[in-house]
Coordinates of C-alpha atoms in Angstrom, one line a residue:
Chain A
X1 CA 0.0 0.0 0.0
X2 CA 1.2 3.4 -0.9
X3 CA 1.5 6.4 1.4
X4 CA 1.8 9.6 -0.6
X5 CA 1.6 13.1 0.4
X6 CA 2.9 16.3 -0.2
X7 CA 5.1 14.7 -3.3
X8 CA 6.9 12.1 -1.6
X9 CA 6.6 8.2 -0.8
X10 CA 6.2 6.6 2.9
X11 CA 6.2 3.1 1.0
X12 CA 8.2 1.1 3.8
X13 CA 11.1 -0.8 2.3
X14 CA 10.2 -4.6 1.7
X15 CA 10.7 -7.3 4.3
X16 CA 13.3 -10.0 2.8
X17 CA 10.9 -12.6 3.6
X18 CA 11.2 -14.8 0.9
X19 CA 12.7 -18.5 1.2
X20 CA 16.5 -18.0 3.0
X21 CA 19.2 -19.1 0.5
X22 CA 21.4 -21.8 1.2
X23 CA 24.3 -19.2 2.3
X24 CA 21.6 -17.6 4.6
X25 CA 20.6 -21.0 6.5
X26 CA 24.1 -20.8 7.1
X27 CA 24.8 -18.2 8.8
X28 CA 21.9 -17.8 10.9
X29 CA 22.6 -21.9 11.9
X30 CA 26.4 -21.0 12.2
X31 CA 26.4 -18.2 14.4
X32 CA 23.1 -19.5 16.7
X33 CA 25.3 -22.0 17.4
X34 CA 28.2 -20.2 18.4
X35 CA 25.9 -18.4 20.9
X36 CA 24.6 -21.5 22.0
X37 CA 27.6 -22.9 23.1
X38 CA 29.1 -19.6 24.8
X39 CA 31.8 -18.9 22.2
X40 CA 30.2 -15.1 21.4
X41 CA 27.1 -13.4 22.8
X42 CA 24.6 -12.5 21.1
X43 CA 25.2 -8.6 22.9
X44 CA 28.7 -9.2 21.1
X45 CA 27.8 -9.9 18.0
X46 CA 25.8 -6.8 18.1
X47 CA 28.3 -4.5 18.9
X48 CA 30.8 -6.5 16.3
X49 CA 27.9 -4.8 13.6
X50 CA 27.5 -1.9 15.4
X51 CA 30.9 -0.8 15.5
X52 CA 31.8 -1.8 11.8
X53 CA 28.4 0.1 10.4
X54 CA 29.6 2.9 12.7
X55 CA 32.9 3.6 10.3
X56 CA 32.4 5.7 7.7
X57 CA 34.3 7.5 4.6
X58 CA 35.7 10.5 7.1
X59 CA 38.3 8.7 9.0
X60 CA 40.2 7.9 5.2
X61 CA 39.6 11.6 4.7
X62 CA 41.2 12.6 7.5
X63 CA 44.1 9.8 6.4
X64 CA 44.6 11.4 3.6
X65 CA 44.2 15.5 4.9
X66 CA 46.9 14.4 7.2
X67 CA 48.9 13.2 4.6
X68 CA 48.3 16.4 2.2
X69 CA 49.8 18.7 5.3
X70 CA 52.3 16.4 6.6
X71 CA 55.2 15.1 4.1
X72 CA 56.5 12.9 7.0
X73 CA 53.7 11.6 7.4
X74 CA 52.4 11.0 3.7
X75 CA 55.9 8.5 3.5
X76 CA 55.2 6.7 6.3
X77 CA 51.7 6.1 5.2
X78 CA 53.0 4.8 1.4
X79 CA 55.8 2.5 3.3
X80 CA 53.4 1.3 5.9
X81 CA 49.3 2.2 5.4
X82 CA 48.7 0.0 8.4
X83 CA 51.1 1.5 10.6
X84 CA 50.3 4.9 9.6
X85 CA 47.1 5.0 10.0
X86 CA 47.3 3.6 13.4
X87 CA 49.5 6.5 14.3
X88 CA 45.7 8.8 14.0
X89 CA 44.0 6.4 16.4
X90 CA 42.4 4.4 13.8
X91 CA 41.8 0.7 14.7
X92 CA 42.9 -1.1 11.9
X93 CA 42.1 -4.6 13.5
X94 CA 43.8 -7.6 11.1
X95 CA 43.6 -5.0 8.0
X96 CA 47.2 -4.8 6.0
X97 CA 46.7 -1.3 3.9
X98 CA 48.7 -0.3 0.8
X99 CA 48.4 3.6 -0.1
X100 CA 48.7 4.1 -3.9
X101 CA 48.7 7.7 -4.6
X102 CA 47.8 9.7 -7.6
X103 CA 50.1 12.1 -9.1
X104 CA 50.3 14.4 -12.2
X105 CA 50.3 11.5 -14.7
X106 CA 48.9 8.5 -12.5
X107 CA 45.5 7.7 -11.3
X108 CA 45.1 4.9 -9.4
X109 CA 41.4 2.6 -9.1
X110 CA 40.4 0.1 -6.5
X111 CA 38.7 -3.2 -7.2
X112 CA 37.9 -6.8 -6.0
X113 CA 37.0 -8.5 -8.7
X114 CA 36.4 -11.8 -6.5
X115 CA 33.7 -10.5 -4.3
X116 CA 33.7 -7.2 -2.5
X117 CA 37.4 -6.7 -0.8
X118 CA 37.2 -3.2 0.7
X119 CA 39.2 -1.1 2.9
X120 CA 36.6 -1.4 5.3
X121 CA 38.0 -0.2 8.6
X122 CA 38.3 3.2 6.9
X123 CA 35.9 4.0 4.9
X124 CA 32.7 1.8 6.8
X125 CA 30.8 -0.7 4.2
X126 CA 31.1 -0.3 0.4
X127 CA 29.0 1.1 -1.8
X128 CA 26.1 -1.7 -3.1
X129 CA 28.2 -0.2 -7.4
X130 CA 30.8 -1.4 -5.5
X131 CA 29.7 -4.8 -5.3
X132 CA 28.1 -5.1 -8.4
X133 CA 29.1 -7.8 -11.0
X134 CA 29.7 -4.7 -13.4
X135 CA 31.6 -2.7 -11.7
X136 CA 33.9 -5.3 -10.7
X137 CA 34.4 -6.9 -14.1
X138 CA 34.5 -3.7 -16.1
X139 CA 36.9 -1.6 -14.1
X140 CA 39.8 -3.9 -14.9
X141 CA 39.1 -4.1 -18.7
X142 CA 37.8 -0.6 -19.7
X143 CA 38.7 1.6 -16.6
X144 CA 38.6 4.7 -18.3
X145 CA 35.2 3.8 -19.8
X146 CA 34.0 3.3 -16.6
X147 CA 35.5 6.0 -14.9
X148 CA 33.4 8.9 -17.3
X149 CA 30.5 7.0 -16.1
X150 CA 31.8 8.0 -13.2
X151 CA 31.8 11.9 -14.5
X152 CA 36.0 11.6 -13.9
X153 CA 37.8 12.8 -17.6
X154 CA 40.9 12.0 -17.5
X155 CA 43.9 13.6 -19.6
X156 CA 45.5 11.3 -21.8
X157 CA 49.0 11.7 -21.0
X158 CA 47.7 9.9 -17.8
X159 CA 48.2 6.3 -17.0
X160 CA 45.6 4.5 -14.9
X161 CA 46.7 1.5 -12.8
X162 CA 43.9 -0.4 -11.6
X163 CA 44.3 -2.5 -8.3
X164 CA 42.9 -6.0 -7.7
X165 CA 41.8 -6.8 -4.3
X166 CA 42.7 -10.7 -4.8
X167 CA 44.0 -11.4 -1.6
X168 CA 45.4 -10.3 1.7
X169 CA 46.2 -6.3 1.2
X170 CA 43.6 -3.5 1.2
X171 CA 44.2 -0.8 -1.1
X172 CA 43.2 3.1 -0.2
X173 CA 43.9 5.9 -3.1
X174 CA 46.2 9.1 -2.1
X175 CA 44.3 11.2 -4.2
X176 CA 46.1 14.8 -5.2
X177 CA 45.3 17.9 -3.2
X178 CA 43.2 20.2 -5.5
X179 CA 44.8 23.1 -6.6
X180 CA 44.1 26.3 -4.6
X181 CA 43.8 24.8 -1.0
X182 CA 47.2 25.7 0.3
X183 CA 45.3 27.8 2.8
X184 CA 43.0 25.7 3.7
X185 CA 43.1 24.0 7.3
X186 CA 43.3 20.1 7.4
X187 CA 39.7 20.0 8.9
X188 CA 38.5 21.5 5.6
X189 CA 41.2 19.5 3.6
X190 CA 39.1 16.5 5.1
X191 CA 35.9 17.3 3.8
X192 CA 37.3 17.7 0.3
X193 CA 37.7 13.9 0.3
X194 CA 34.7 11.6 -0.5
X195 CA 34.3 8.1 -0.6
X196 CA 34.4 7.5 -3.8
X197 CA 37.6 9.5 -4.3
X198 CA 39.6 7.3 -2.0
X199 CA 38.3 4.4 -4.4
X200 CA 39.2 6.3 -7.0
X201 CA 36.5 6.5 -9.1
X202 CA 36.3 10.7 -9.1
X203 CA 38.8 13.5 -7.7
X204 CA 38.4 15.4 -4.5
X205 CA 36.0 18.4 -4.4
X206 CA 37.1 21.4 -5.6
X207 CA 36.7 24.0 -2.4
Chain B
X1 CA 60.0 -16.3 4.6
X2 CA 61.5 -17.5 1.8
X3 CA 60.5 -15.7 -1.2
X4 CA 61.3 -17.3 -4.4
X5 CA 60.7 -13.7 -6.3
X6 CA 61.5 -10.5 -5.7
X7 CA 60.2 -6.8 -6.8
X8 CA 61.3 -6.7 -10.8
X9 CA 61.6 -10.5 -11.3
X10 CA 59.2 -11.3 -14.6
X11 CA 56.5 -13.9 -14.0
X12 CA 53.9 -16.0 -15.6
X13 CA 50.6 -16.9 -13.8
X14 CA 50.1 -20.6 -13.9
X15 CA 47.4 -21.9 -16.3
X16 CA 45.2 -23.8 -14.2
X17 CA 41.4 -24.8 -12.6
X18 CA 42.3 -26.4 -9.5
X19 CA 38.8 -26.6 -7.8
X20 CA 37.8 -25.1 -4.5
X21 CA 38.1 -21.6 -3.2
X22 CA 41.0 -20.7 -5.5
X23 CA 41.7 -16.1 -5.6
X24 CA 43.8 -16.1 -8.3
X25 CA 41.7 -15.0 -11.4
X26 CA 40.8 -16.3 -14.7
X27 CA 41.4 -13.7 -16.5
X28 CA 45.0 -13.1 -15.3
X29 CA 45.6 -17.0 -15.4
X30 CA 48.7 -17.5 -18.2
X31 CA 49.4 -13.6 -18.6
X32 CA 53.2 -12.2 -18.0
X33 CA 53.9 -9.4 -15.3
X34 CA 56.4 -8.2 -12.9
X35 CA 56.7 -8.5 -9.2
X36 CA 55.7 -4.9 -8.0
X37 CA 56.6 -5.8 -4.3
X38 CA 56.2 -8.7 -1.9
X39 CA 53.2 -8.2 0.6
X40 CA 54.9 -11.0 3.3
X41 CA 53.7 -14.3 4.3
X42 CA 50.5 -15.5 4.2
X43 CA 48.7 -19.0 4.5
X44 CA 46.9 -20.3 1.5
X45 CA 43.5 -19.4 1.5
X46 CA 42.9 -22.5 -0.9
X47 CA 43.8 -24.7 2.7
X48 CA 42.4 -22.0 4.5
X49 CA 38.8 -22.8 3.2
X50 CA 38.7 -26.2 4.2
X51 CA 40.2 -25.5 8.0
X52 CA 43.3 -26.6 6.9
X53 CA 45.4 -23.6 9.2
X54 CA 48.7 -26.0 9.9
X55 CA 50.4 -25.1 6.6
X56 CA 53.1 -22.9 6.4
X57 CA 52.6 -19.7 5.2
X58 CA 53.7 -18.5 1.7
X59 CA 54.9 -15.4 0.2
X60 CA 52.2 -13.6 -1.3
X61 CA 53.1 -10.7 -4.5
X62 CA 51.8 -7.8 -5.9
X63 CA 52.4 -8.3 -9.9
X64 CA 52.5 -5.8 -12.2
X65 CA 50.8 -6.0 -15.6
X66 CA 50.1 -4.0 -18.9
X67 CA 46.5 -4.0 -19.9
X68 CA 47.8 -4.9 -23.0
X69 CA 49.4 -7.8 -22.2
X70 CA 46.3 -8.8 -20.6
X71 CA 43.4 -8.4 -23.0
X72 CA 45.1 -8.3 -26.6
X73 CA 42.1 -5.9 -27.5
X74 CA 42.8 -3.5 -25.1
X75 CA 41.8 0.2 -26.3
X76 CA 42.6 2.6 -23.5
X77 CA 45.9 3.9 -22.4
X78 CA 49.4 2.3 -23.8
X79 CA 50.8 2.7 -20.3
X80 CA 47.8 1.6 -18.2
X81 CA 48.4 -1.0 -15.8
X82 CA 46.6 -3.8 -13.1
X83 CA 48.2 -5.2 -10.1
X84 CA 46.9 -8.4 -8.9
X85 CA 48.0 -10.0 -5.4
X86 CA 49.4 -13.6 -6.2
X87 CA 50.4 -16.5 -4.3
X88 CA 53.5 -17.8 -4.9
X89 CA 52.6 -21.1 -6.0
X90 CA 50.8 -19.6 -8.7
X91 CA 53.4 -17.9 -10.1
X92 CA 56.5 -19.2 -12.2
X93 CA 59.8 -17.6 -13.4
X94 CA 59.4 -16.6 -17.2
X95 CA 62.5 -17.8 -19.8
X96 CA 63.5 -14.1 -19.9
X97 CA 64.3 -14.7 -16.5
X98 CA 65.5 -18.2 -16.4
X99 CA 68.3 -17.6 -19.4
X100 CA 69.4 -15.4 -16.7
X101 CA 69.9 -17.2 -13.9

């Protein structure tokens, strides 16, 4: 039943309540029994998703602010993204980070084109493009393609490196500091920085 | 660890369809690239699937290779790259690198 006034919808979302999948049997069966035999709590498992949708895009924003302002920095974060980003407070739990950054002739994009590998601790839950089977198998044949859809036009005397999450590492792009910020504080450097920036599928805001 | 390759050592990806929970990808399977860096050692999630943690861990790479080299149709940039991470055991030395040794 729809809900409609003053030009918008109160439709609620749909329930998932069709049949569970295989996968979905699972997990439910898989973690009931965890709780059952007082591996986790229930409260624990809770907080576990509480915590991880509590992450979002700003803590690689302020990553990468940091490393705009602070050269030191910015090396230590290439060398060692874990260890670097640690250094800001950021709980990087089991995540090993490389840092690619963008320069005047590079542009680096991030992809997993086995499932949805993402740098999750920070920049919170990817995007559902993210996941998608086009994204992931497009990116890595046609980047540039993709990357107008995108609304990012790059030059061509650029070369674009595309990453593949396959494995162990997660991957965060340094993007370039937008011209005509060199007086702008780190706190506004910081809001410059989207999500999908630091995935590399546009450039920073211009301020 | 012991890592058989090191960053600028040219590889080949094995061709192969071993079953299971295998993250090397098709479409890289047979293609040449170079070792961009070594990540360190990890256990192989192939093992790893199946709750088989008691093997030892293996170096795990970051290869390096053209788009070109990688789809023959490729139409973007000449220089564009793609870095896949790479077990070792899926990787092998190529003959530019064996005539070498």
């Amino acid at each position: 039943m729809t809900d409609q006034h003053a030009g918008h919808d109160h439709t609620p979302p749909a329930d998932q309540d069709g049949p569970l999948t295989y996968y979905q049997t699972m997990e439910i069966a898989l973690r009931e029994l965890l709780v059952e035999k007082g591996v986790v709590t229930a409260d624990q498992i809770r907080a576990a998703v509480e915590a991880m949708d509590a992450r979002t895009p700003a803590a690689g924003g302020r990553v990468v602010a940091k490393a705009w302002c602070d050269l030191d920095f910015k090396q230590r974060l290439i060398a060692d993204g874990t260890a670097a980003c640690e250094e800001l407070g950021i709980d990087m739990g089991p995540t090993r980070l490389v840092v690619v950054e963008n320069t005047d002739d590079i542009h680096n994009v991030i992809v997993c084109t086995l499932c949805s590998c993402y740098p999750r601790m920070l920049l919170g839950p990817p995007p559902d493009w993210y996941k998608s089977r086009a994204y992931r198998s497009r990116v890595v044949r046609e980047p540039r393609a993709v990357l107008r859809e995108f609304g990012t036009e790059l030059p061509d005397h650029f070369d674009v490196r595309v990453h593949d999450s396959t494995a162990d590492m997660r991957y965060l792009v340094l993007p370039r500091r937008p011209d005509g910020t060199s007086n702008l504080s780190e706190e506004a450097l910081a809001d410059l920085v989207g999500r999908d920036c630091l995935v590399g599928v546009t450039l920073p805001r211009l301020p | 660890m012991n890592a058989r390759f090191g960053p600028g050592d040219a590889v080949r990806v094995r061709v192969a369809y071993p079953p299971g929970h295998v993250r090397t990808p098709y479409y890289i399977r047979g293609r040449e690239g170079v070792v961009e860096r070594v990540c360190g050692a990890f256990r192989n999630p192939e093992e790893l699937a199946y709750g088989r943690s008691d093997g030892q861990p293996m170096a795990l790479y970051r290869v390096r290779f053209l788009q070109r080299d990688v789809w023959p149709d490729y139409a973007e940039g000449g220089g564009d790259t793609l870095d896949v991470e790479i077990y070792e055991h899926w990787l092998e030395p190529t003959a530019a690198r064996e005539s070498t040794e």
